[in-house]
mmCIF file of C-alpha atoms in Angstrom:
data_model
loop_
_atom_site.group_PDB
_atom_site.id
_atom_site.type_symbol
_atom_site.label_atom_id
_atom_site.label_comp_id
_atom_site.label_asym_id
_atom_site.label_seq_id
_atom_site.Cartn_x
_atom_site.Cartn_y
_atom_site.Cartn_z
ATOM 1 C CA UNK Y 1 84.762 91.429 98.352
ATOM 2 C CA UNK Y 2 85.535 91.087 94.653
ATOM 3 C CA UNK Y 3 83.258 94.054 93.886
ATOM 4 C CA UNK Y 4 85.319 96.159 96.299
ATOM 5 C CA UNK Y 5 88.590 95.093 94.634
ATOM 6 C CA UNK Y 6 87.287 95.771 91.118
ATOM 7 C CA UNK Y 7 85.936 99.188 92.171
ATOM 8 C CA UNK Y 8 89.301 99.986 93.757
ATOM 9 C CA UNK Y 9 91.121 98.918 90.567
ATOM 10 C CA UNK Y 10 88.927 101.185 88.440
ATOM 11 C CA UNK Y 11 89.732 104.148 90.709
ATOM 12 C CA UNK Y 12 93.450 103.318 90.665
ATOM 13 C CA UNK Y 13 93.586 102.913 86.865
ATOM 14 C CA UNK Y 14 91.655 106.158 86.350
ATOM 15 C CA UNK Y 15 94.090 107.988 88.624
ATOM 16 C CA UNK Y 16 97.046 106.575 86.686
ATOM 17 C CA UNK Y 17 95.379 107.486 83.382
ATOM 18 C CA UNK Y 18 94.942 111.096 84.517
ATOM 19 C CA UNK Y 19 98.687 111.483 84.951
ATOM 20 C CA UNK Y 20 99.873 109.270 82.064
ATOM 21 C CA UNK Y 21 101.450 111.076 79.125
ATOM 22 C CA UNK Y 22 102.669 108.220 76.924
ATOM 23 C CA UNK Y 23 99.991 107.344 74.321
ATOM 24 C CA UNK Y 24 100.601 103.597 74.640
ATOM 25 C CA UNK Y 25 100.371 103.765 78.435
ATOM 26 C CA UNK Y 26 97.114 105.700 78.104
ATOM 27 C CA UNK Y 27 95.685 103.076 75.705
ATOM 28 C CA UNK Y 28 96.750 100.264 78.029
ATOM 29 C CA UNK Y 29 95.223 101.948 81.094
ATOM 30 C CA UNK Y 30 92.005 102.684 79.217
ATOM 31 C CA UNK Y 31 91.843 99.019 78.235
ATOM 32 C CA UNK Y 32 92.267 98.010 81.887
ATOM 33 C CA UNK Y 33 89.523 100.442 82.895
ATOM 34 C CA UNK Y 34 87.163 99.116 80.223
ATOM 35 C CA UNK Y 35 87.820 95.497 81.270
ATOM 36 C CA UNK Y 36 87.326 96.309 84.953
ATOM 37 C CA UNK Y 37 84.083 98.199 84.245
ATOM 38 C CA UNK Y 38 82.813 95.223 82.229
ATOM 39 C CA UNK Y 39 83.624 92.889 85.111
ATOM 40 C CA UNK Y 40 82.059 95.269 87.618
ATOM 41 C CA UNK Y 41 78.870 95.456 85.569
ATOM 42 C CA UNK Y 42 78.644 91.663 85.753
ATOM 43 C CA UNK Y 43 79.238 91.678 89.496
ATOM 44 C CA UNK Y 44 77.048 94.592 90.440
ATOM 45 C CA UNK Y 45 73.418 93.680 90.827
ATOM 46 C CA UNK Y 46 73.800 90.214 89.342
ATOM 47 C CA UNK Y 47 70.214 89.467 90.324
ATOM 48 C CA UNK Y 48 68.980 92.045 87.800
ATOM 49 C CA UNK Y 49 70.951 90.317 85.031
ATOM 50 C CA UNK Y 50 70.198 86.674 85.776
ATOM 51 C CA UNK Y 51 66.608 86.866 86.988
ATOM 52 C CA UNK Y 52 65.013 90.219 86.147
ATOM 53 C CA UNK Y 53 61.504 88.749 86.316
ATOM 54 C CA UNK Y 54 61.897 88.008 90.040
ATOM 55 C CA UNK Y 55 61.819 91.702 90.889
ATOM 56 C CA UNK Y 56 64.471 91.465 93.581
ATOM 57 C CA UNK Y 57 64.858 94.864 95.211
ATOM 58 C CA UNK Y 58 68.218 96.551 95.482
ATOM 59 C CA UNK Y 59 68.163 96.174 99.259
ATOM 60 C CA UNK Y 60 67.367 92.463 99.162
ATOM 61 C CA UNK Y 61 69.947 91.821 96.444
ATOM 62 C CA UNK Y 62 72.700 93.620 98.371
ATOM 63 C CA UNK Y 63 71.691 91.779 101.540
ATOM 64 C CA UNK Y 64 71.987 88.456 99.706
ATOM 65 C CA UNK Y 65 75.447 89.438 98.453
ATOM 66 C CA UNK Y 66 76.551 90.387 101.979
ATOM 67 C CA UNK Y 67 75.212 87.115 103.442
ATOM 68 C CA UNK Y 68 77.076 85.150 100.782
ATOM 69 C CA UNK Y 69 80.323 87.087 101.345
ATOM 70 C CA UNK Y 70 79.997 86.428 105.091
ATOM 71 C CA UNK Y 71 79.362 82.701 104.549
ATOM 72 C CA UNK Y 72 82.377 82.406 102.235
ATOM 73 C CA UNK Y 73 84.592 84.108 104.823
ATOM 74 C CA UNK Y 74 83.160 82.072 107.718
ATOM 75 C CA UNK Y 75 83.760 78.752 105.988
ATOM 76 C CA UNK Y 76 87.087 79.926 104.534
ATOM 77 C CA UNK Y 77 85.916 79.053 101.042
ATOM 78 C CA UNK Y 78 87.535 80.454 97.935
ATOM 79 C CA UNK Y 79 84.296 80.881 95.980
ATOM 80 C CA UNK Y 80 80.571 80.989 96.584
ATOM 81 C CA UNK Y 81 77.223 81.387 94.854
ATOM 82 C CA UNK Y 82 73.729 82.175 96.042
ATOM 83 C CA UNK Y 83 70.778 81.007 93.992
ATOM 84 C CA UNK Y 84 67.067 81.530 94.508
ATOM 85 C CA UNK Y 85 64.148 79.470 93.222
ATOM 86 C CA UNK Y 86 62.257 80.926 90.273
ATOM 87 C CA UNK Y 87 58.753 79.434 89.912
ATOM 88 C CA UNK Y 88 58.373 80.905 86.427
ATOM 89 C CA UNK Y 89 61.392 79.109 84.950
ATOM 90 C CA UNK Y 90 61.369 76.189 87.427
ATOM 91 C CA UNK Y 91 65.033 76.783 88.095
ATOM 92 C CA UNK Y 92 67.496 78.160 90.572
ATOM 93 C CA UNK Y 93 68.660 81.595 89.415
ATOM 94 C CA UNK Y 94 72.101 82.885 90.271
ATOM 95 C CA UNK Y 95 71.661 86.083 92.272
ATOM 96 C CA UNK Y 96 75.082 86.517 93.888
ATOM 97 C CA UNK Y 97 78.592 85.171 93.579
ATOM 98 C CA UNK Y 98 81.883 85.660 95.356
ATOM 99 C CA UNK Y 99 85.301 85.507 93.665
ATOM 100 C CA UNK Y 100 84.166 84.065 90.333
ATOM 101 C CA UNK Y 101 84.650 85.945 87.086
ATOM 102 C CA UNK Y 102 81.902 86.707 84.580
ATOM 103 C CA UNK Y 103 82.272 83.258 82.992
ATOM 104 C CA UNK Y 104 80.173 81.861 85.839
ATOM 105 C CA UNK Y 105 77.310 84.156 84.897
ATOM 106 C CA UNK Y 106 77.538 83.030 81.279
ATOM 107 C CA UNK Y 107 77.832 79.300 82.096
ATOM 108 C CA UNK Y 108 75.442 78.929 85.029
ATOM 109 C CA UNK Y 109 72.811 81.691 85.155
ATOM 110 C CA UNK Y 110 70.191 79.034 85.950
ATOM 111 C CA UNK Y 111 70.274 75.537 87.403
ATOM 112 C CA UNK Y 112 67.536 73.044 86.732
ATOM 113 C CA UNK Y 113 66.824 69.668 88.234
ATOM 114 C CA UNK Y 114 68.585 67.142 86.020
ATOM 115 C CA UNK Y 115 71.561 69.391 85.215
ATOM 116 C CA UNK Y 116 74.890 67.691 85.864
ATOM 117 C CA UNK Y 117 75.855 70.048 88.710
ATOM 118 C CA UNK Y 118 76.213 69.789 92.459
ATOM 119 C CA UNK Y 119 73.543 72.463 92.956
ATOM 120 C CA UNK Y 120 71.053 70.552 90.790
ATOM 121 C CA UNK Y 121 71.718 67.422 92.826
ATOM 122 C CA UNK Y 122 71.145 69.336 96.081
ATOM 123 C CA UNK Y 123 67.953 70.808 94.597
ATOM 124 C CA UNK Y 124 66.654 67.353 93.758
ATOM 125 C CA UNK Y 125 67.627 65.705 97.061
ATOM 126 C CA UNK Y 126 66.819 68.757 99.217
ATOM 127 C CA UNK Y 127 69.944 67.925 101.210
ATOM 128 C CA UNK Y 128 73.578 68.993 101.260
ATOM 129 C CA UNK Y 129 75.722 67.521 98.485
ATOM 130 C CA UNK Y 130 79.496 67.497 98.758
ATOM 131 C CA UNK Y 131 82.224 66.404 96.349
ATOM 132 C CA UNK Y 132 85.707 66.428 97.869
ATOM 133 C CA UNK Y 133 87.585 66.095 94.567
ATOM 134 C CA UNK Y 134 85.933 66.669 91.203
ATOM 135 C CA UNK Y 135 89.012 65.306 89.419
ATOM 136 C CA UNK Y 136 88.581 61.786 90.785
ATOM 137 C CA UNK Y 137 84.824 61.685 91.338
ATOM 138 C CA UNK Y 138 82.581 59.858 88.898
ATOM 139 C CA UNK Y 139 79.837 62.364 89.750
ATOM 140 C CA UNK Y 140 79.350 65.608 87.815
ATOM 141 C CA UNK Y 141 81.840 64.722 85.079
ATOM 142 C CA UNK Y 142 80.605 67.509 82.805
ATOM 143 C CA UNK Y 143 81.353 70.058 85.542
ATOM 144 C CA UNK Y 144 84.992 68.983 85.966
ATOM 145 C CA UNK Y 145 86.493 70.740 82.898
ATOM 146 C CA UNK Y 146 84.943 74.092 83.846
ATOM 147 C CA UNK Y 147 85.917 73.660 87.501
ATOM 148 C CA UNK Y 148 89.479 72.824 86.466
ATOM 149 C CA UNK Y 149 89.848 76.070 84.493
ATOM 150 C CA UNK Y 150 88.528 78.077 87.450
ATOM 151 C CA UNK Y 151 90.682 76.217 89.967
ATOM 152 C CA UNK Y 152 87.969 74.386 91.902
ATOM 153 C CA UNK Y 153 88.560 70.893 93.240
ATOM 154 C CA UNK Y 154 85.795 70.487 95.820
ATOM 155 C CA UNK Y 155 82.196 71.711 95.905
ATOM 156 C CA UNK Y 156 79.501 71.829 98.567
ATOM 157 C CA UNK Y 157 75.887 72.782 97.843
ATOM 158 C CA UNK Y 158 73.484 73.329 100.730
ATOM 159 C CA UNK Y 159 69.840 73.995 99.925
ATOM 160 C CA UNK Y 160 67.803 76.145 102.266
ATOM 161 C CA UNK Y 161 64.175 75.155 101.903
ATOM 162 C CA UNK Y 162 61.378 76.909 103.675
#
């Protein structure tokens, strides 16, 4: 859904730029367009950025994004990620996300067993891990500052193994 919104914003800003006459307005709109394109580049085909050696096809990557978007809507979550196991790096690689900004891609492109994250704990236990409030939990203390800036209080990670 976020990709749709960002694409729509780019179109809207470009339309406004085409009719803008004030030089400062034009600079401001161009800045908005540049920022939105940068964000869109991070959102579009994330799997090619975070795990290019996996060779995920465009069709499979888009299908993963659609499955994630559907899961986020079904469970009425605010955010979501989809990660896939990479045998080469022995890590989970981020291949799709919903409603995060590009900071997620920079902070968590890969998750390894032993990382202080909910996903790493689910990877290790091969079972669902849930934290209802990161602010009061003793678990995943290094994750709390990042989650606080994003606006996340609870996290659920469910591994699918097969």
